[in-house]
PDB file of C-alpha atoms in Angstrom:
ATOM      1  CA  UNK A   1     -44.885  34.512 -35.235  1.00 75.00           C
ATOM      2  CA  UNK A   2     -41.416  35.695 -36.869  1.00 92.00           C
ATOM      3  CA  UNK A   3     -38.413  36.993 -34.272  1.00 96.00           C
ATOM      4  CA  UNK A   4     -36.664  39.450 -36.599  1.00 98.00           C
ATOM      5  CA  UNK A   5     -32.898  39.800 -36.281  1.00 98.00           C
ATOM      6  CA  UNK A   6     -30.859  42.917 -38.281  1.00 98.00           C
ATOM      7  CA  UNK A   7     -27.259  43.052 -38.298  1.00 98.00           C
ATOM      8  CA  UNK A   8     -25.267  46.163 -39.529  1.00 98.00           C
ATOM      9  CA  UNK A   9     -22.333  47.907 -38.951  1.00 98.00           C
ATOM     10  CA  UNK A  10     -23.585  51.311 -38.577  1.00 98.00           C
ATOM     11  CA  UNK A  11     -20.410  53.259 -39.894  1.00 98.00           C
ATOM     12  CA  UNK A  12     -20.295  55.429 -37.375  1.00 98.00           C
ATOM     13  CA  UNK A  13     -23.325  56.819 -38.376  1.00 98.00           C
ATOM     14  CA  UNK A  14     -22.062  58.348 -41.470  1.00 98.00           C
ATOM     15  CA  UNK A  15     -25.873  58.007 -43.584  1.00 98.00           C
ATOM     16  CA  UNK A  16     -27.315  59.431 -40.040  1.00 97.00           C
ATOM     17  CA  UNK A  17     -30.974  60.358 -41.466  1.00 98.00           C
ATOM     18  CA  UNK A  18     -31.248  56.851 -44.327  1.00 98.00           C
ATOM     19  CA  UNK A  19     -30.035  54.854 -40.937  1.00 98.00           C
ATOM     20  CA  UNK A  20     -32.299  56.227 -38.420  1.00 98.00           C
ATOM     21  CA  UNK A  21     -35.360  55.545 -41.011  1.00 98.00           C
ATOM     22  CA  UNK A  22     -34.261  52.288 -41.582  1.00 98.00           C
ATOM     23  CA  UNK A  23     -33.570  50.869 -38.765  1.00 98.00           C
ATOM     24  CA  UNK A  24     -37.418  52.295 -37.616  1.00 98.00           C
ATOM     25  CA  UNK A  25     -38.782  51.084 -40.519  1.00 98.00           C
ATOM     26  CA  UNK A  26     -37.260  47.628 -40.361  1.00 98.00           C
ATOM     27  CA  UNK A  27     -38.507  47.325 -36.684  1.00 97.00           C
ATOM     28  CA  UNK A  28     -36.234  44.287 -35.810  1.00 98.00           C
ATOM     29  CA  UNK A  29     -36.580  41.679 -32.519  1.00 98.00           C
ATOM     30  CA  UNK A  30     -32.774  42.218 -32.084  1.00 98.00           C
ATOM     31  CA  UNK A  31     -30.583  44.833 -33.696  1.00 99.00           C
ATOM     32  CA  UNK A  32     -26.855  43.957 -33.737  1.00 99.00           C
ATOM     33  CA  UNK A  33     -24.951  47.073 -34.569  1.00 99.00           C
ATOM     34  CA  UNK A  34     -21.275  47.914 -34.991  1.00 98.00           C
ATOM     35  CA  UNK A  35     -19.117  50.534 -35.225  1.00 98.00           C
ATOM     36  CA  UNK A  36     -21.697  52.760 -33.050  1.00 98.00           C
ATOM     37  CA  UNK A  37     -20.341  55.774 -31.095  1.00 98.00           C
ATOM     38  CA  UNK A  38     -21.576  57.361 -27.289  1.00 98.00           C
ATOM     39  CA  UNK A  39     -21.091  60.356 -25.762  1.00 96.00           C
ATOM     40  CA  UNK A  40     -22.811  60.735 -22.427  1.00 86.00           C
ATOM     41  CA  UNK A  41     -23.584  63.866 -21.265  1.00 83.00           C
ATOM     42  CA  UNK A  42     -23.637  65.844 -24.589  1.00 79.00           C
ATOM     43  CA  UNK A  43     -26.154  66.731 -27.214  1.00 83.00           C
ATOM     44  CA  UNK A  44     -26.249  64.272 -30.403  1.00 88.00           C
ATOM     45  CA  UNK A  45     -24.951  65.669 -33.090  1.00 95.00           C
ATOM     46  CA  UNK A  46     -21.856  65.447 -35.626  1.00 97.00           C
ATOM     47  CA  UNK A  47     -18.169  65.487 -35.159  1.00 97.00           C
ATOM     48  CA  UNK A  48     -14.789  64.402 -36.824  1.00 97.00           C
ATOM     49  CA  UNK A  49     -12.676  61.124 -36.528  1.00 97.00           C
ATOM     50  CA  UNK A  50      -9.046  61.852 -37.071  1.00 94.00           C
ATOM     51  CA  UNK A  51      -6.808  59.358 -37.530  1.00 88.00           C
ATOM     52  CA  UNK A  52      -3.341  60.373 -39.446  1.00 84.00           C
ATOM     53  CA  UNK A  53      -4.602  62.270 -42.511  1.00 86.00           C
ATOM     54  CA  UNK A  54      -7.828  60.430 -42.261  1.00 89.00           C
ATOM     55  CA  UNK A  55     -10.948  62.631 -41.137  1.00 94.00           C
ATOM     56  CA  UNK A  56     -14.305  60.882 -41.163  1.00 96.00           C
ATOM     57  CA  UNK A  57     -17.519  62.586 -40.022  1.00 97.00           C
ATOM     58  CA  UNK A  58     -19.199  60.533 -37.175  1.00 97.00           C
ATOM     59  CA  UNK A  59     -22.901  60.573 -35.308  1.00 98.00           C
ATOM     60  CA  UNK A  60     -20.807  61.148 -31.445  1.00 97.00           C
ATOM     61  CA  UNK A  61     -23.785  59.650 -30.059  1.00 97.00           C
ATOM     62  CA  UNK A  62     -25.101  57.597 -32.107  1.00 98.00           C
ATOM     63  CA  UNK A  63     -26.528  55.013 -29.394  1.00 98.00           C
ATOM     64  CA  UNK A  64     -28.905  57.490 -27.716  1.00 97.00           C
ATOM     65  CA  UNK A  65     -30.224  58.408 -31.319  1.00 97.00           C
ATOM     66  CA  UNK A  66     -31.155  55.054 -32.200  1.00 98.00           C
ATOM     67  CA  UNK A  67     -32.336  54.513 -29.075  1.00 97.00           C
ATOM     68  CA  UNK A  68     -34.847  57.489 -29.270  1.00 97.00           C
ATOM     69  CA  UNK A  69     -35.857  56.041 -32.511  1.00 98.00           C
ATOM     70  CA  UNK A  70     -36.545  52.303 -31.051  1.00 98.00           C
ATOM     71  CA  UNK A  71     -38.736  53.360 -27.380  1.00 98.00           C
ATOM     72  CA  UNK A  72     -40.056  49.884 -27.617  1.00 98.00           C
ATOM     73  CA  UNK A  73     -36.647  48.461 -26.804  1.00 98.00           C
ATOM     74  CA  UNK A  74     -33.694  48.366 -24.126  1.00 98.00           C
ATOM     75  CA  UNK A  75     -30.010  49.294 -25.571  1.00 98.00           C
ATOM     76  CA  UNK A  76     -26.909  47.810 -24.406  1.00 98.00           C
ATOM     77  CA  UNK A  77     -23.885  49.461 -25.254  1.00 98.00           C
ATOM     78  CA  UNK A  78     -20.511  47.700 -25.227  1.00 98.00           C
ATOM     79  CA  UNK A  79     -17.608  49.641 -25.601  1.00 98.00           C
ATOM     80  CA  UNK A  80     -13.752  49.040 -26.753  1.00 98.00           C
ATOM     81  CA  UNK A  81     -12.313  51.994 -26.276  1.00 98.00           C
ATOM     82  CA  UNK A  82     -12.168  55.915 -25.475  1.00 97.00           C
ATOM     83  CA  UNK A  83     -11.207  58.682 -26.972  1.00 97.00           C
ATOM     84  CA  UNK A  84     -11.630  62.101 -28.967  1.00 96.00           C
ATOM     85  CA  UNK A  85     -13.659  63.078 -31.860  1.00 97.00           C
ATOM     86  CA  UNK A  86     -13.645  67.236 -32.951  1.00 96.00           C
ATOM     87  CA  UNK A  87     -16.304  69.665 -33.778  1.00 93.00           C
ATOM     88  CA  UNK A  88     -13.651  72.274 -35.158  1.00 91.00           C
ATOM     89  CA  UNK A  89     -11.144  72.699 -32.264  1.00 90.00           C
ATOM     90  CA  UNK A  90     -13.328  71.864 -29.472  1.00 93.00           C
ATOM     91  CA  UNK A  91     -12.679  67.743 -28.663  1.00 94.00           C
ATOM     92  CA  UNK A  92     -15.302  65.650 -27.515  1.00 95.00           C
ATOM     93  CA  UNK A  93     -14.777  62.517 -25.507  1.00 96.00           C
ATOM     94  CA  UNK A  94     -16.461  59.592 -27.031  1.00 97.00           C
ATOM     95  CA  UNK A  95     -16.643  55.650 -26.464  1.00 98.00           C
ATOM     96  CA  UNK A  96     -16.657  53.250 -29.492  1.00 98.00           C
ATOM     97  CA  UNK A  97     -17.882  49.794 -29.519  1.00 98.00           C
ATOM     98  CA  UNK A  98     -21.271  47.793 -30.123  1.00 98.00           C
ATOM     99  CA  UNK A  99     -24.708  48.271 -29.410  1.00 98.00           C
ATOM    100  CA  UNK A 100     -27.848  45.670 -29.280  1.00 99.00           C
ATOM    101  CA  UNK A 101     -31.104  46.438 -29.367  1.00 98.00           C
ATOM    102  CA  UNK A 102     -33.756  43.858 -27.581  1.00 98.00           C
ATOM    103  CA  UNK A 103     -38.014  44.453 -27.684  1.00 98.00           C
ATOM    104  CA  UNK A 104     -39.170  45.015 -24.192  1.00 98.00           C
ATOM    105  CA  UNK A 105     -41.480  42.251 -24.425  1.00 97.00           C
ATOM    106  CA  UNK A 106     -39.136  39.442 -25.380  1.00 97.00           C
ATOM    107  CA  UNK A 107     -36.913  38.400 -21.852  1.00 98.00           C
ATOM    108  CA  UNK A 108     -33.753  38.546 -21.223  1.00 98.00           C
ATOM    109  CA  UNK A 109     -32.798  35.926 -19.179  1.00 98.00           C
ATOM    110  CA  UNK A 110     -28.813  35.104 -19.760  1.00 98.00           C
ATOM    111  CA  UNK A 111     -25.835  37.438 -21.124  1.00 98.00           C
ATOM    112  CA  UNK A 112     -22.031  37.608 -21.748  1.00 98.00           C
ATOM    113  CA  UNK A 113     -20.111  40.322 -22.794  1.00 98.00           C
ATOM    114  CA  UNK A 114     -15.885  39.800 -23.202  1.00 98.00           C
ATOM    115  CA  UNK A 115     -13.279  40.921 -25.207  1.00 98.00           C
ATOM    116  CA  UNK A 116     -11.912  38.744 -28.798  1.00 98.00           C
ATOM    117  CA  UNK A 117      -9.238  40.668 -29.133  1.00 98.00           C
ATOM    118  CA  UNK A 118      -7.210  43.192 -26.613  1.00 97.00           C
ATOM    119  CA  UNK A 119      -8.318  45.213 -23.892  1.00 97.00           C
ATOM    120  CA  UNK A 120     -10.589  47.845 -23.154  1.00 98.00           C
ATOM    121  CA  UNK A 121      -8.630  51.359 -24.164  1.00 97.00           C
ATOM    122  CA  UNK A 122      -9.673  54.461 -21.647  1.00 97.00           C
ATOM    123  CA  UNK A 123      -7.242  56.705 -22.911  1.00 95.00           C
ATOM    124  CA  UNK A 124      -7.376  56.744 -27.399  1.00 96.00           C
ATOM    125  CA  UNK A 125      -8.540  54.989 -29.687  1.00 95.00           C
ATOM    126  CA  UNK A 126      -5.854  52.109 -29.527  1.00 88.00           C
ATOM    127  CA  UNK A 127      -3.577  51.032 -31.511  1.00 88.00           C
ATOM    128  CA  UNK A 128      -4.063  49.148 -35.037  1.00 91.00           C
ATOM    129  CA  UNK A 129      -5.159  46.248 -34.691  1.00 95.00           C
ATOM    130  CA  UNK A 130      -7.579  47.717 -32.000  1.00 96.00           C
ATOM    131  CA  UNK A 131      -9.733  46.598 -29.122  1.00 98.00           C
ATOM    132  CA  UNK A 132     -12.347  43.972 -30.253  1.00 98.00           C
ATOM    133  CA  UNK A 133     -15.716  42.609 -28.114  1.00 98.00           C
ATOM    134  CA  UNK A 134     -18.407  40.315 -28.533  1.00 98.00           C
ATOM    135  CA  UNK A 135     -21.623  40.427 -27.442  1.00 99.00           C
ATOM    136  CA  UNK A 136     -24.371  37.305 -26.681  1.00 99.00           C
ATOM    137  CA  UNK A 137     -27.617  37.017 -25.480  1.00 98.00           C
ATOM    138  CA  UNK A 138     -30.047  34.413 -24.570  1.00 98.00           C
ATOM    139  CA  UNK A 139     -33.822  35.757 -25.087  1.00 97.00           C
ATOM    140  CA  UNK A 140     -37.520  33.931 -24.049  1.00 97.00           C
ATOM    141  CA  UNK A 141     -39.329  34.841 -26.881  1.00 93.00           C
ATOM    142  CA  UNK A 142     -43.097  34.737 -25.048  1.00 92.00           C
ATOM    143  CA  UNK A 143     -44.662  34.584 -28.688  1.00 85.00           C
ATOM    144  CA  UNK A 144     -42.733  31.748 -30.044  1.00 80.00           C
ATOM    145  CA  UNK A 145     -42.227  30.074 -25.762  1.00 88.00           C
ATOM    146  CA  UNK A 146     -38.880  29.447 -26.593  1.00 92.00           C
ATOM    147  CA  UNK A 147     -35.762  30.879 -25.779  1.00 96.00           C
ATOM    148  CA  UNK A 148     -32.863  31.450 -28.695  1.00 98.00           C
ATOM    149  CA  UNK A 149     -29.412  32.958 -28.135  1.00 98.00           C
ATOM    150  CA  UNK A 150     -27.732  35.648 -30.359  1.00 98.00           C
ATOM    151  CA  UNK A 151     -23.992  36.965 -30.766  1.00 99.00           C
ATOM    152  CA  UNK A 152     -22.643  39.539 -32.202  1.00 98.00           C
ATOM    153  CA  UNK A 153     -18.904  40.449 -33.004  1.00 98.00           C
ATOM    154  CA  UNK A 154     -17.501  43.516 -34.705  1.00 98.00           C
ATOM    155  CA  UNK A 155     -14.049  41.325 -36.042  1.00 98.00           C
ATOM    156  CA  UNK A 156     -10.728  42.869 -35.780  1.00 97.00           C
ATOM    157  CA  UNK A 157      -9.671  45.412 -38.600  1.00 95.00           C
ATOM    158  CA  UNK A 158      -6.139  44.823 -39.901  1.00 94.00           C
ATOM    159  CA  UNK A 159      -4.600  47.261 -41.952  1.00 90.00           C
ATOM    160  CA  UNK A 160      -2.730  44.392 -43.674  1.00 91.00           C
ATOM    161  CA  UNK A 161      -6.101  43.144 -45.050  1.00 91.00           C
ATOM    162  CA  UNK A 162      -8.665  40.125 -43.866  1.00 94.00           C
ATOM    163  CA  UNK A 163      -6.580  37.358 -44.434  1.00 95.00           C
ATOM    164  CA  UNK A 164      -5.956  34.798 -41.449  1.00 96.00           C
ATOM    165  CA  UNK A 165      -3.894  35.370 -38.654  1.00 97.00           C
ATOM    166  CA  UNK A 166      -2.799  34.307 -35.991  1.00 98.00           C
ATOM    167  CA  UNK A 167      -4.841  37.659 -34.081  1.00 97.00           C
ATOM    168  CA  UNK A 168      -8.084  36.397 -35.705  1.00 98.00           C
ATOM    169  CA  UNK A 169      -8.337  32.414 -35.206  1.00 98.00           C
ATOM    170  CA  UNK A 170      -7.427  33.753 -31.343  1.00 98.00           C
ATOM    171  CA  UNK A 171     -10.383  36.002 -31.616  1.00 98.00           C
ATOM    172  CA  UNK A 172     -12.704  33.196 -32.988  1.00 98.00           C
ATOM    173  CA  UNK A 173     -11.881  30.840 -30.377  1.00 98.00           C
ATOM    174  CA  UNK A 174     -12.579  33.263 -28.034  1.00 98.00           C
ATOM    175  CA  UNK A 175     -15.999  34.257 -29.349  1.00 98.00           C
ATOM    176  CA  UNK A 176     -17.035  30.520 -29.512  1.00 98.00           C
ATOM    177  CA  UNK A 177     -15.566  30.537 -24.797  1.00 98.00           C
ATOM    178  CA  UNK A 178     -18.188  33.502 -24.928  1.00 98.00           C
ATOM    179  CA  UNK A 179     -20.970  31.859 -26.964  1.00 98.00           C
ATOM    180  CA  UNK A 180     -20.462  28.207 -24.851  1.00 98.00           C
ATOM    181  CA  UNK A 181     -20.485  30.208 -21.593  1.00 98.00           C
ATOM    182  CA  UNK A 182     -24.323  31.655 -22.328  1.00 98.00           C
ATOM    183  CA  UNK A 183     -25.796  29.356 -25.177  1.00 98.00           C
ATOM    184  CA  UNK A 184     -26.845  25.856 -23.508  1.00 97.00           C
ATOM    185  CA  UNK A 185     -26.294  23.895 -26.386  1.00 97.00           C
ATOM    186  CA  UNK A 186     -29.539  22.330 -26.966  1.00 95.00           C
ATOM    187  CA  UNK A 187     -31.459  25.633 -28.202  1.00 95.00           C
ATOM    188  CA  UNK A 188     -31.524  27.801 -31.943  1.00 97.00           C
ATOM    189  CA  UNK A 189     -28.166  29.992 -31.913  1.00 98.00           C
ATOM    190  CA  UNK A 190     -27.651  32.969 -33.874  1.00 98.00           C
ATOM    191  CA  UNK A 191     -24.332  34.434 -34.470  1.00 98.00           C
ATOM    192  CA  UNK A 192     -23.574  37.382 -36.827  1.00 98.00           C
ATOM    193  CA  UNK A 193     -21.652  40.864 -37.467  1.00 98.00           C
ATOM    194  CA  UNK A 194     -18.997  42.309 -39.306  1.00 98.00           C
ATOM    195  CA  UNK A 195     -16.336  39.825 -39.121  1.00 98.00           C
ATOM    196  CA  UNK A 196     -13.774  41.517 -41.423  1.00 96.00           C
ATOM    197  CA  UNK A 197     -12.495  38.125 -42.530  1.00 96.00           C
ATOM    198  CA  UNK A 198     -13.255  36.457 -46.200  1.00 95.00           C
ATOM    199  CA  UNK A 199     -15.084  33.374 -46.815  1.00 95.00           C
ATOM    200  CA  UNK A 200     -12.328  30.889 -46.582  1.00 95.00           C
ATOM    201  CA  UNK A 201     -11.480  32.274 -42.822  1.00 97.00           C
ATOM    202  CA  UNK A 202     -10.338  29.775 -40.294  1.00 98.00           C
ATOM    203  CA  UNK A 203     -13.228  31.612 -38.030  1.00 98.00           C
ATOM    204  CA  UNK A 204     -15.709  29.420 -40.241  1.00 98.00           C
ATOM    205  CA  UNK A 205     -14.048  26.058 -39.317  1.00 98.00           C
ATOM    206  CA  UNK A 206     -14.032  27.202 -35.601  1.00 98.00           C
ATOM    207  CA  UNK A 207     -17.487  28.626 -35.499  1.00 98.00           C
ATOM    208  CA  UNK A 208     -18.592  25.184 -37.170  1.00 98.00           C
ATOM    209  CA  UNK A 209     -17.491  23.410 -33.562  1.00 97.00           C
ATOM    210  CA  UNK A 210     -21.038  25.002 -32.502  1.00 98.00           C
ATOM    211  CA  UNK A 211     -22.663  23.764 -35.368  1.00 98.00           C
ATOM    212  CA  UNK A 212     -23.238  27.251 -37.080  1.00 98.00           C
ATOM    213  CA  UNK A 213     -23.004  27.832 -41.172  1.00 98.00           C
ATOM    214  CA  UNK A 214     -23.332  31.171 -43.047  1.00 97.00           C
ATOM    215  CA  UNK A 215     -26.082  32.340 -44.818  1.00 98.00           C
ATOM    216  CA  UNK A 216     -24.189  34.783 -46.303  1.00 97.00           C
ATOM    217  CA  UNK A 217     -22.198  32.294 -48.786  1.00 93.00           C
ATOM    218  CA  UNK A 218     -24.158  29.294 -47.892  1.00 93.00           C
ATOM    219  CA  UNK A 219     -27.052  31.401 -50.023  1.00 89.00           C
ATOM    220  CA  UNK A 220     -24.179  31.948 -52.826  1.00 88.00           C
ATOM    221  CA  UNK A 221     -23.965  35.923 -52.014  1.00 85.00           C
ATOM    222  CA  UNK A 222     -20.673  37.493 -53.390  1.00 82.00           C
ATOM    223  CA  UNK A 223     -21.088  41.238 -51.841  1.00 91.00           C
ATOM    224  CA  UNK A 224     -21.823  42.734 -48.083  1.00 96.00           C
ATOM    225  CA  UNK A 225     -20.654  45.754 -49.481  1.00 96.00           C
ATOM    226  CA  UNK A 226     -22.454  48.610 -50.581  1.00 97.00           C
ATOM    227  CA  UNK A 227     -21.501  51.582 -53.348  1.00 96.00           C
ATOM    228  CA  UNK A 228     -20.083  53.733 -50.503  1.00 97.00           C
ATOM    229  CA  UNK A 229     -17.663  50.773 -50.260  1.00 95.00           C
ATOM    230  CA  UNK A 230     -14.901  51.410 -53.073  1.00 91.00           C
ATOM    231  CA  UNK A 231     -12.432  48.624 -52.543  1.00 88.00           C
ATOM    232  CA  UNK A 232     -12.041  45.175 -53.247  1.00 85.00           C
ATOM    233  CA  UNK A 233     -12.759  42.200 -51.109  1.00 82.00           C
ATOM    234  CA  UNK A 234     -16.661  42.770 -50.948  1.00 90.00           C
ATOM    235  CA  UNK A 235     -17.192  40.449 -47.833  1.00 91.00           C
ATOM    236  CA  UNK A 236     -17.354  41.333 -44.373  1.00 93.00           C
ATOM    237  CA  UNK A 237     -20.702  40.544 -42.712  1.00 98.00           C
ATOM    238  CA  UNK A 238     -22.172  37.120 -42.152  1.00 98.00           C
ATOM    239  CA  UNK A 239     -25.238  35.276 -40.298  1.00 98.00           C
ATOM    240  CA  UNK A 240     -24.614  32.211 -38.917  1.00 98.00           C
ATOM    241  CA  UNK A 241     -27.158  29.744 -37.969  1.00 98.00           C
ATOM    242  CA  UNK A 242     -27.465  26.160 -35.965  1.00 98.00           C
ATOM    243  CA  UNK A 243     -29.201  23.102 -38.214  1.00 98.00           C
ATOM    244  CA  UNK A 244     -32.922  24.016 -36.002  1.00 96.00           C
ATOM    245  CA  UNK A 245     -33.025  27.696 -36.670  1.00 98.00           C
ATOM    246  CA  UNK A 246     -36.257  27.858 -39.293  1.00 97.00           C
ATOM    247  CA  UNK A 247     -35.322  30.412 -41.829  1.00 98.00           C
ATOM    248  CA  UNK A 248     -38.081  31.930 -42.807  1.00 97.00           C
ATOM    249  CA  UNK A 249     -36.478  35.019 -44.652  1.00 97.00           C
ATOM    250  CA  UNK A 250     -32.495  36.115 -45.233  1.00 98.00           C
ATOM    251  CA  UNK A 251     -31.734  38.879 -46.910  1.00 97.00           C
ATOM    252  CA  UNK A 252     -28.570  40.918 -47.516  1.00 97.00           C
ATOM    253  CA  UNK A 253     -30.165  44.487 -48.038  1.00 97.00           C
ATOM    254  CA  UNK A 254     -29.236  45.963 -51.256  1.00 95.00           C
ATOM    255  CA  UNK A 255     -31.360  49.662 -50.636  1.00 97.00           C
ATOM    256  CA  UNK A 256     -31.968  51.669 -48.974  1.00 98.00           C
ATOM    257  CA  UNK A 257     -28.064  52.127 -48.616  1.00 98.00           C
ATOM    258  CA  UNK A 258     -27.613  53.073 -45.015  1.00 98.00           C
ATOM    259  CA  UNK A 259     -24.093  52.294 -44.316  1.00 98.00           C
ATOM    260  CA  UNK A 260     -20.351  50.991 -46.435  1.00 98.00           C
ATOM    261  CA  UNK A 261     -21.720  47.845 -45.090  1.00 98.00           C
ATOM    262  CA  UNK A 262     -25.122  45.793 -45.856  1.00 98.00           C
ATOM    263  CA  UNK A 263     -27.551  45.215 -43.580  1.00 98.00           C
ATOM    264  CA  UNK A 264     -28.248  41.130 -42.676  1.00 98.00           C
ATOM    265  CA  UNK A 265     -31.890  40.596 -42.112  1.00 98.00           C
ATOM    266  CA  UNK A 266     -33.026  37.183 -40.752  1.00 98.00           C
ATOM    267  CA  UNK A 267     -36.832  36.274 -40.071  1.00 98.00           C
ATOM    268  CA  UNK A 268     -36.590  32.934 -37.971  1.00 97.00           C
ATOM    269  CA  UNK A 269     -40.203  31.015 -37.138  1.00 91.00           C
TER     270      UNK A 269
END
């Protein structure tokens, strides 16, 4: 039996109907997804991000969408922040952060949730560099009668570009506190998301303290960018695995093009 693992950062939605379908179609163990918006107590639908003289049109709640297209599964939302997204005048309160997606008939039997970088923001969006989490899991897969534990980080976005800092080797150490605090050491680990750092990161040579490499350059991949994406610096996603994870399938999805981003899929045996 394969446990199926998809990481993506969902863009806010953007590619709404291409997402939806693909994320169905793909029918993944384990969804990791960033950048994913909620707005309880309103109908799904579209609004505007505003940010300066940036407008970007956003899914305002995206999580119950995506969790109306995957009934087989419990969601887990994990905000950063709070704040407001437009349809015209009218604002509409919104929370921004990540989402994970388990099947209802794999266990969960240990979690963590903490921030890598800042503080939970009630009141806006936060300032640049914003609020940051991380995600991890520990699953019994009943098909497999094993257990495997997964994380998931949404890095944070400097406007000054993904070089190292200071900011992000803090936020990589404090991903691999999470991680040790729910992964017992002796068990597959999966760690993945949209890191926003390149290839020669520091977070690499921290992560490696677990044991984890990236399938993402270990495989010799040079883009986790797709043609919505129209700058330089094509990385931003990785997969990291532990030395007993079987790999029985990576891929970096080139189409359908649901997001700016990639998706990551990983079949593990």
């Amino acid at each position: 039996m394969i446990l199926r693992i998809l990481s993506l950062n969902a863009w806010g939605g953007r590619l709404h109907q291409a997402l939806i379908e693909y994320v169905t179609a793909a029918d993944p163990d384990v969804l990791c997804l960033q950048e994913v918006l909620r707005a309880p107590g309103t109908h799904s639908g579209w609004s505007v991000y505003r940010d300066g003289d940036v407008e970007l049109p956003q899914r305002f709640n995206l999580f119950t969408e995506i969790s109306t297209a995957l009934p087989a599964h419990d969601g887990f939302f994990c905000p950063t922040s709070r704040g407001e997204l437009f349809d015209g005048d009218s604002a509409i309160v919104a929370e921004f952060g990540l989402a994970t997606f388990v099947r209802k008939s794999h266990s969960l039997i240990a979690e963590g949730l903490e921030f890598v970088h800042g503080r939970f923001s009630a009141d806006g969006w936060g300032e640049h560099p914003r609020p940051r989490n991380a995600h991890c899991i520990r699953l019994f897969s009943h098909e497999h009668a094993s257990t495997v534990t997964i994380a998931h980080m949404h890095g944070l976005r400097d406007p000054a570009g993904k070089d190292d800092t200071t900011a992000r080797e803090e936020q990589a150490a404090a991903l691999v506190k999470l991680i040790e605090r729910v992964w017992p050491g002796d068990e597959n680990l999966v760690v993945c998301g949209d890191f926003n750092v390149l290839p020669d990161s520091a977070t690499f040579a921290i992560l490696a303290r677990l044991g984890l490499s990236d399938l993402v350059t270990g495989g010799g991949l040079v883009d986790t960018r797709t043609s919505y994406y129209l700058k330089q610096g094509r990385f931003a996603d990785y997969m990291l695995v532990t030395p007993g994870v079987k790999v029985a399938k990576f891929d970096v999805v080139e189409a359908p093009e649901v997001s700016d981003h990639r998706a990551l899929l990983l079949d593990i045996g």
